[in-house]
Amino acid sequence: AQSVTQLDSQVPVFEEAPVELRCNYSSSVSVYLFWYVQYPNQGLQLLLKYLSGSTLVKGINGFEAEFNKSQTSFHLRKPSVHISDTAEYFCAVSWGGYQKVTFGTGTKLQVIP
Amino acid sequence: DGGITQSPKYLFRKEGQNVTLSCEQNLNHDAMYWYRQDPGQGLRLIYYSQIVNDFQKGDIAEGYSVSREKKESFPLTVTSAQKNPTAFYLCASKATETQYFGPGTRLLVL
C-alpha cells in the first residue's frame, strides 16, 4: 500500500535560522508530490507541488522542496524562517492515474523568537 | 472570487442526530473530496466523487453519507451511526492533480 512518512511530529527552530521538514514516500512509478501548510482552525493551503520537470520546486513564502527519486523523498526547506511560519505542514502524494491523495501525519513547525 | 466554501464553521450534534456539512465550489472542478482530521493523525479520506451522480467510499466511510447532485456541491451527512464524530472536517476539490481545500467545519458533540 502507498504510504507517506513525516518522521518529525514537531520541529522547533529559532527565528532566521534555516529549517528542513522531511517527507518520504513508498516507492512506485510516477508520483505527484505536494506540501501544504495549515494555520490553526483553517483549511490547508498549497505551498508547492512537483508534477514533472525540474526536481527543485519553489513555492510561496520562500519555501522550496527537492524531489529525490532514488531516496523517495521530498523534503521541504526554507533558508530563514519567520515567526509567521509557525504552523503545521503536511506532505501529500498521489500516484499517477490514481484519484486518491495520501497525506502524512504532519509536522508542527514552532519558530522561537 | 473562485474558491471552496464550507458551512457552518462550527456545528454541534446531539446524541442520535444526523447533521449535514455543506461544501460548495465555483472552480468548475469535477472531483471533490471529504476528509476528517484528528490531532496527530493527518487527514483521512471519508468519501470522494469524480463526477456528478457518482461517489466512492474512502478509508473511513462508515457512519457517513454523501450526495453529488450538482457539480458545485458535495454535502456530507454525519449519521447517528458515527459514534465518534468530534473532528475537523475538510472538503477539497481537484484539478490537474492538485487539491484545493475549503476552510473546514469543526463538529462537536453535545
PDB file of C-alpha atoms in Angstrom:
ATOM      1  CA  ALA A   1       0.000   0.000   0.000  1.00  0.00           C
ATOM      2  CA  GLN A   2       1.120   3.538  -0.695  1.00  0.00           C
ATOM      3  CA  SER A   3       2.368   5.459   2.316  1.00  0.00           C
ATOM      4  CA  VAL A   4       3.800   8.837   3.256  1.00  0.00           C
ATOM      5  CA  THR A   5       6.064   9.319   6.261  1.00  0.00           C
ATOM      6  CA  GLN A   6       6.804  12.548   8.081  1.00  0.00           C
ATOM      7  CA  LEU A   7       9.191  11.393  10.771  1.00  0.00           C
ATOM      8  CA  ASP A   8       9.229  14.613  12.795  1.00  0.00           C
ATOM      9  CA  SER A   9       5.983  15.459  14.533  1.00  0.00           C
ATOM     10  CA  GLN A  10       7.395  18.717  15.908  1.00  0.00           C
ATOM     11  CA  VAL A  11      10.340  20.872  14.823  1.00  0.00           C
ATOM     12  CA  PRO A  12      11.411  23.845  16.967  1.00  0.00           C
ATOM     13  CA  VAL A  13      13.702  26.365  15.276  1.00  0.00           C
ATOM     14  CA  PHE A  14      14.935  29.849  16.104  1.00  0.00           C
ATOM     15  CA  GLU A  15      13.774  32.791  14.043  1.00  0.00           C
ATOM     16  CA  GLU A  16      16.003  33.491  10.999  1.00  0.00           C
ATOM     17  CA  ALA A  17      17.537  30.003  11.179  1.00  0.00           C
ATOM     18  CA  PRO A  18      17.160  27.509   8.301  1.00  0.00           C
ATOM     19  CA  VAL A  19      14.737  24.605   8.513  1.00  0.00           C
ATOM     20  CA  GLU A  20      14.165  21.293   6.747  1.00  0.00           C
ATOM     21  CA  LEU A  21      10.971  19.277   7.143  1.00  0.00           C
ATOM     22  CA  ARG A  22      11.332  15.691   5.985  1.00  0.00           C
ATOM     23  CA  CYS A  23       8.963  13.640   3.848  1.00  0.00           C
ATOM     24  CA  ASN A  24       9.447  10.118   2.473  1.00  0.00           C
ATOM     25  CA  TYR A  25       7.015   8.070   0.422  1.00  0.00           C
ATOM     26  CA  SER A  26       6.724   4.455  -0.646  1.00  0.00           C
ATOM     27  CA  SER A  27       8.316   3.734  -3.968  1.00  0.00           C
ATOM     28  CA  SER A  28       6.257   3.399  -7.111  1.00  0.00           C
ATOM     29  CA  VAL A  29       6.173   4.527 -10.711  1.00  0.00           C
ATOM     30  CA  SER A  30       5.133   8.112 -11.346  1.00  0.00           C
ATOM     31  CA  VAL A  31       4.252  10.240  -8.351  1.00  0.00           C
ATOM     32  CA  TYR A  32       2.935  13.710  -7.769  1.00  0.00           C
ATOM     33  CA  LEU A  33       4.161  15.412  -4.610  1.00  0.00           C
ATOM     34  CA  PHE A  34       2.744  18.280  -2.571  1.00  0.00           C
ATOM     35  CA  TRP A  35       3.385  20.327   0.542  1.00  0.00           C
ATOM     36  CA  TYR A  36       0.538  22.096   2.313  1.00  0.00           C
ATOM     37  CA  VAL A  37       0.518  24.472   5.290  1.00  0.00           C
ATOM     38  CA  GLN A  38      -2.249  24.673   7.868  1.00  0.00           C
ATOM     39  CA  TYR A  39      -2.698  27.502  10.361  1.00  0.00           C
ATOM     40  CA  PRO A  40      -4.865  26.845  13.464  1.00  0.00           C
ATOM     41  CA  ASN A  41      -8.547  26.209  12.685  1.00  0.00           C
ATOM     42  CA  GLN A  42      -8.056  26.798   8.972  1.00  0.00           C
ATOM     43  CA  GLY A  43      -8.000  24.687   5.836  1.00  0.00           C
ATOM     44  CA  LEU A  44      -4.870  23.529   4.035  1.00  0.00           C
ATOM     45  CA  GLN A  45      -3.084  25.956   1.738  1.00  0.00           C
ATOM     46  CA  LEU A  46      -0.905  24.690  -1.102  1.00  0.00           C
ATOM     47  CA  LEU A  47       2.769  25.656  -0.626  1.00  0.00           C
ATOM     48  CA  LEU A  48       4.269  23.921  -3.652  1.00  0.00           C
ATOM     49  CA  LYS A  49       3.950  20.884  -5.868  1.00  0.00           C
ATOM     50  CA  TYR A  50       6.010  18.605  -8.065  1.00  0.00           C
ATOM     51  CA  LEU A  51       4.235  17.134 -11.085  1.00  0.00           C
ATOM     52  CA  SER A  52       7.130  16.775 -13.537  1.00  0.00           C
ATOM     53  CA  GLY A  53      10.213  18.592 -14.810  1.00  0.00           C
ATOM     54  CA  SER A  54      12.820  20.202 -12.564  1.00  0.00           C
ATOM     55  CA  THR A  55      13.323  18.353  -9.311  1.00  0.00           C
ATOM     56  CA  LEU A  56      13.812  21.596  -7.368  1.00  0.00           C
ATOM     57  CA  VAL A  57      10.469  23.250  -6.816  1.00  0.00           C
ATOM     58  CA  LYS A  58       9.939  26.745  -5.466  1.00  0.00           C
ATOM     59  CA  GLY A  59       6.769  27.695  -3.661  1.00  0.00           C
ATOM     60  CA  ILE A  60       5.145  30.528  -1.780  1.00  0.00           C
ATOM     61  CA  ASN A  61       6.516  32.228   1.333  1.00  0.00           C
ATOM     62  CA  GLY A  62      10.141  31.431   0.375  1.00  0.00           C
ATOM     63  CA  PHE A  63       9.815  27.641   0.694  1.00  0.00           C
ATOM     64  CA  GLU A  64      11.341  25.127  -1.702  1.00  0.00           C
ATOM     65  CA  ALA A  65      11.480  21.356  -1.965  1.00  0.00           C
ATOM     66  CA  GLU A  66      13.582  18.830  -3.840  1.00  0.00           C
ATOM     67  CA  PHE A  67      12.256  15.636  -5.366  1.00  0.00           C
ATOM     68  CA  ASN A  68      14.762  12.814  -4.907  1.00  0.00           C
ATOM     69  CA  LYS A  69      13.579   9.735  -6.773  1.00  0.00           C
ATOM     70  CA  SER A  70      16.363   7.396  -5.593  1.00  0.00           C
ATOM     71  CA  GLN A  71      15.706   8.221  -1.937  1.00  0.00           C
ATOM     72  CA  THR A  72      11.921   8.558  -2.438  1.00  0.00           C
ATOM     73  CA  SER A  73      11.991  11.855  -0.585  1.00  0.00           C
ATOM     74  CA  PHE A  74      10.517  15.316  -0.980  1.00  0.00           C
ATOM     75  CA  HIS A  75      11.973  17.424   1.846  1.00  0.00           C
ATOM     76  CA  LEU A  76      10.778  20.997   2.413  1.00  0.00           C
ATOM     77  CA  ARG A  77      13.319  23.731   3.136  1.00  0.00           C
ATOM     78  CA  LYS A  78      13.465  27.408   3.972  1.00  0.00           C
ATOM     79  CA  PRO A  79      16.765  29.277   4.441  1.00  0.00           C
ATOM     80  CA  SER A  80      15.463  31.710   7.072  1.00  0.00           C
ATOM     81  CA  VAL A  81      12.207  31.251   8.980  1.00  0.00           C
ATOM     82  CA  HIS A  82       9.917  33.909  10.415  1.00  0.00           C
ATOM     83  CA  ILE A  83       7.539  33.839  13.349  1.00  0.00           C
ATOM     84  CA  SER A  84       4.685  33.786  10.848  1.00  0.00           C
ATOM     85  CA  ASP A  85       5.879  30.376   9.563  1.00  0.00           C
ATOM     86  CA  THR A  86       4.678  28.744  12.778  1.00  0.00           C
ATOM     87  CA  ALA A  87       2.086  26.264  11.524  1.00  0.00           C
ATOM     88  CA  GLU A  88       1.569  22.599  10.694  1.00  0.00           C
ATOM     89  CA  TYR A  89       2.959  21.299   7.419  1.00  0.00           C
ATOM     90  CA  PHE A  90       1.627  18.300   5.521  1.00  0.00           C
ATOM     91  CA  CYS A  91       3.325  16.310   2.801  1.00  0.00           C
ATOM     92  CA  ALA A  92       0.986  14.605   0.312  1.00  0.00           C
ATOM     93  CA  VAL A  93       1.493  12.140  -2.525  1.00  0.00           C
ATOM     94  CA  SER A  94      -0.670  10.852  -5.329  1.00  0.00           C
ATOM     95  CA  TRP A  95       0.393   8.036  -7.566  1.00  0.00           C
ATOM     96  CA  GLY A  96      -0.066   8.548 -11.302  1.00  0.00           C
ATOM     97  CA  GLY A  97      -3.598   7.930 -12.581  1.00  0.00           C
ATOM     98  CA  TYR A  98      -4.947   7.392  -9.082  1.00  0.00           C
ATOM     99  CA  GLN A  99      -7.616   9.759  -7.794  1.00  0.00           C
ATOM    100  CA  LYS A 100      -6.750   9.448  -4.116  1.00  0.00           C
ATOM    101  CA  VAL A 101      -4.140  11.551  -2.356  1.00  0.00           C
ATOM    102  CA  THR A 102      -2.303  10.185   0.688  1.00  0.00           C
ATOM    103  CA  PHE A 103      -1.250  12.599   3.423  1.00  0.00           C
ATOM    104  CA  GLY A 104       1.482  12.371   6.005  1.00  0.00           C
ATOM    105  CA  THR A 105       0.661  12.875   9.671  1.00  0.00           C
ATOM    106  CA  GLY A 106       2.014  16.423   9.663  1.00  0.00           C
ATOM    107  CA  THR A 107       4.945  18.316  11.181  1.00  0.00           C
ATOM    108  CA  LYS A 108       4.369  21.230  13.546  1.00  0.00           C
ATOM    109  CA  LEU A 109       6.933  23.943  12.967  1.00  0.00           C
ATOM    110  CA  GLN A 110       7.476  26.127  16.026  1.00  0.00           C
ATOM    111  CA  VAL A 111       9.518  29.262  15.347  1.00  0.00           C
ATOM    112  CA  ILE A 112      11.135  30.604  18.501  1.00  0.00           C
ATOM    113  CA  PRO A 113      11.771  34.368  18.767  1.00  0.00           C
TER     114      PRO A 113
ATOM    115  CA  ASP B   1     -13.614  35.167  -6.236  1.00  0.00           C
ATOM    116  CA  GLY B   2     -13.113  31.483  -7.030  1.00  0.00           C
ATOM    117  CA  GLY B   3     -12.850  29.042  -4.190  1.00  0.00           C
ATOM    118  CA  ILE B   4     -14.350  26.484  -1.866  1.00  0.00           C
ATOM    119  CA  THR B   5     -16.747  27.378   0.912  1.00  0.00           C
ATOM    120  CA  GLN B   6     -17.744  25.227   3.852  1.00  0.00           C
ATOM    121  CA  SER B   7     -20.539  25.914   6.294  1.00  0.00           C
ATOM    122  CA  PRO B   8     -21.074  26.171   9.109  1.00  0.00           C
ATOM    123  CA  LYS B   9     -17.688  26.905  10.686  1.00  0.00           C
ATOM    124  CA  TYR B  10     -18.804  25.190  13.919  1.00  0.00           C
ATOM    125  CA  LEU B  11     -21.535  22.566  14.266  1.00  0.00           C
ATOM    126  CA  PHE B  12     -22.948  20.905  17.360  1.00  0.00           C
ATOM    127  CA  ARG B  13     -24.530  17.473  17.256  1.00  0.00           C
ATOM    128  CA  LYS B  14     -26.808  15.937  19.831  1.00  0.00           C
ATOM    129  CA  GLU B  15     -26.891  12.216  20.584  1.00  0.00           C
ATOM    130  CA  GLY B  16     -28.697  10.257  17.846  1.00  0.00           C
ATOM    131  CA  GLN B  17     -28.881  13.217  15.480  1.00  0.00           C
ATOM    132  CA  ASN B  18     -27.859  13.379  11.828  1.00  0.00           C
ATOM    133  CA  VAL B  19     -26.091  16.564  10.758  1.00  0.00           C
ATOM    134  CA  THR B  20     -25.103  17.802   7.307  1.00  0.00           C
ATOM    135  CA  LEU B  21     -21.958  19.729   6.431  1.00  0.00           C
ATOM    136  CA  SER B  22     -22.051  21.896   3.330  1.00  0.00           C
ATOM    137  CA  CYS B  23     -19.297  22.173   0.697  1.00  0.00           C
ATOM    138  CA  GLU B  24     -19.610  24.370  -2.382  1.00  0.00           C
ATOM    139  CA  GLN B  25     -17.033  25.191  -5.066  1.00  0.00           C
ATOM    140  CA  ASN B  26     -17.073  27.578  -8.027  1.00  0.00           C
ATOM    141  CA  LEU B  27     -13.792  26.371  -9.519  1.00  0.00           C
ATOM    142  CA  ASN B  28     -15.513  24.133 -12.083  1.00  0.00           C
ATOM    143  CA  HIS B  29     -13.634  21.105 -10.733  1.00  0.00           C
ATOM    144  CA  ASP B  30     -15.012  17.634 -11.417  1.00  0.00           C
ATOM    145  CA  ALA B  31     -13.524  15.837  -8.409  1.00  0.00           C
ATOM    146  CA  MET B  32     -14.426  16.601  -4.796  1.00  0.00           C
ATOM    147  CA  TYR B  33     -13.318  15.050  -1.504  1.00  0.00           C
ATOM    148  CA  TRP B  34     -14.195  14.900   2.202  1.00  0.00           C
ATOM    149  CA  TYR B  35     -11.516  14.373   4.835  1.00  0.00           C
ATOM    150  CA  ARG B  36     -11.611  14.014   8.574  1.00  0.00           C
ATOM    151  CA  GLN B  37      -8.758  15.461  10.619  1.00  0.00           C
ATOM    152  CA  ASP B  38      -7.936  14.360  14.165  1.00  0.00           C
ATOM    153  CA  PRO B  39      -4.910  15.577  16.145  1.00  0.00           C
ATOM    154  CA  GLY B  40      -1.760  13.648  15.254  1.00  0.00           C
ATOM    155  CA  GLN B  41      -3.461  11.552  12.561  1.00  0.00           C
ATOM    156  CA  GLY B  42      -3.223  13.713   9.487  1.00  0.00           C
ATOM    157  CA  LEU B  43      -6.107  13.650   7.017  1.00  0.00           C
ATOM    158  CA  ARG B  44      -8.226  10.566   6.464  1.00  0.00           C
ATOM    159  CA  LEU B  45     -10.418  10.206   3.390  1.00  0.00           C
ATOM    160  CA  ILE B  46     -14.141   9.720   4.021  1.00  0.00           C
ATOM    161  CA  TYR B  47     -15.701   9.901   0.523  1.00  0.00           C
ATOM    162  CA  TYR B  48     -14.776  11.245  -2.884  1.00  0.00           C
ATOM    163  CA  SER B  49     -16.589  11.974  -6.099  1.00  0.00           C
ATOM    164  CA  GLN B  50     -15.035  12.150  -9.554  1.00  0.00           C
ATOM    165  CA  ILE B  51     -18.160  13.291 -11.354  1.00  0.00           C
ATOM    166  CA  VAL B  52     -21.780  14.295 -10.770  1.00  0.00           C
ATOM    167  CA  ASN B  53     -24.034  11.452  -9.545  1.00  0.00           C
ATOM    168  CA  ASP B  54     -21.076   9.251  -8.710  1.00  0.00           C
ATOM    169  CA  PHE B  55     -19.067   8.818  -5.496  1.00  0.00           C
ATOM    170  CA  GLN B  56     -16.821   6.249  -3.818  1.00  0.00           C
ATOM    171  CA  LYS B  57     -16.067   5.313  -0.241  1.00  0.00           C
ATOM    172  CA  GLY B  58     -12.755   6.347   1.210  1.00  0.00           C
ATOM    173  CA  ASP B  59     -10.876   4.769   4.083  1.00  0.00           C
ATOM    174  CA  ILE B  60     -13.323   5.679   6.882  1.00  0.00           C
ATOM    175  CA  ALA B  61     -16.783   5.896   5.255  1.00  0.00           C
ATOM    176  CA  GLU B  62     -18.730   4.092   7.981  1.00  0.00           C
ATOM    177  CA  GLY B  63     -21.234   6.398   9.667  1.00  0.00           C
ATOM    178  CA  TYR B  64     -21.124   8.972   6.855  1.00  0.00           C
ATOM    179  CA  SER B  65     -23.097   9.548   3.655  1.00  0.00           C
ATOM    180  CA  VAL B  66     -22.745  11.939   0.702  1.00  0.00           C
ATOM    181  CA  SER B  67     -24.551  13.042  -2.435  1.00  0.00           C
ATOM    182  CA  ARG B  68     -23.364  14.701  -5.626  1.00  0.00           C
ATOM    183  CA  GLU B  69     -26.384  16.063  -7.469  1.00  0.00           C
ATOM    184  CA  LYS B  70     -24.618  19.163  -8.767  1.00  0.00           C
ATOM    185  CA  LYS B  71     -21.033  19.751  -9.859  1.00  0.00           C
ATOM    186  CA  GLU B  72     -20.664  22.624  -7.404  1.00  0.00           C
ATOM    187  CA  SER B  73     -21.942  20.861  -4.290  1.00  0.00           C
ATOM    188  CA  PHE B  74     -20.827  17.834  -2.257  1.00  0.00           C
ATOM    189  CA  PRO B  75     -22.601  17.737   1.131  1.00  0.00           C
ATOM    190  CA  LEU B  76     -21.552  15.307   3.853  1.00  0.00           C
ATOM    191  CA  THR B  77     -24.019  13.848   6.361  1.00  0.00           C
ATOM    192  CA  VAL B  78     -22.693  12.572   9.655  1.00  0.00           C
ATOM    193  CA  THR B  79     -25.208   9.979  10.768  1.00  0.00           C
ATOM    194  CA  SER B  80     -26.060   8.727  14.244  1.00  0.00           C
ATOM    195  CA  ALA B  81     -24.112   5.559  13.370  1.00  0.00           C
ATOM    196  CA  GLN B  82     -20.858   7.548  13.621  1.00  0.00           C
ATOM    197  CA  LYS B  83     -20.069   7.090  17.292  1.00  0.00           C
ATOM    198  CA  ASN B  84     -17.069   9.397  17.478  1.00  0.00           C
ATOM    199  CA  PRO B  85     -17.871  12.349  15.198  1.00  0.00           C
ATOM    200  CA  THR B  86     -15.895  15.058  17.008  1.00  0.00           C
ATOM    201  CA  ALA B  87     -13.281  16.230  14.491  1.00  0.00           C
ATOM    202  CA  PHE B  88     -12.336  18.890  11.971  1.00  0.00           C
ATOM    203  CA  TYR B  89     -13.853  18.171   8.545  1.00  0.00           C
ATOM    204  CA  LEU B  90     -12.206  19.397   5.369  1.00  0.00           C
ATOM    205  CA  CYS B  91     -13.647  19.496   1.874  1.00  0.00           C
ATOM    206  CA  ALA B  92     -11.431  19.690  -1.205  1.00  0.00           C
ATOM    207  CA  SER B  93     -11.771  19.824  -4.961  1.00  0.00           C
ATOM    208  CA  LYS B  94      -9.199  18.773  -7.516  1.00  0.00           C
ATOM    209  CA  ALA B  95      -7.932  19.853 -10.909  1.00  0.00           C
ATOM    210  CA  THR B  96      -4.792  18.800 -12.801  1.00  0.00           C
ATOM    211  CA  GLU B  97      -3.657  16.569  -9.944  1.00  0.00           C
ATOM    212  CA  THR B  98      -3.802  19.358  -7.340  1.00  0.00           C
ATOM    213  CA  GLN B  99      -6.268  19.500  -4.461  1.00  0.00           C
ATOM    214  CA  TYR B 100      -7.586  22.788  -3.099  1.00  0.00           C
ATOM    215  CA  PHE B 101      -9.174  22.965   0.336  1.00  0.00           C
ATOM    216  CA  GLY B 102     -12.027  24.786   1.993  1.00  0.00           C
ATOM    217  CA  PRO B 103     -11.722  26.444   5.425  1.00  0.00           C
ATOM    218  CA  GLY B 104     -13.153  23.466   7.333  1.00  0.00           C
ATOM    219  CA  THR B 105     -16.024  22.720   9.718  1.00  0.00           C
ATOM    220  CA  ARG B 106     -15.439  21.759  13.332  1.00  0.00           C
ATOM    221  CA  LEU B 107     -18.033  19.277  14.593  1.00  0.00           C
ATOM    222  CA  LEU B 108     -18.589  18.976  18.322  1.00  0.00           C
ATOM    223  CA  VAL B 109     -20.848  16.643  20.255  1.00  0.00           C
ATOM    224  CA  LEU B 110     -23.140  17.989  22.979  1.00  0.00           C
TER     225      LEU B 110
END
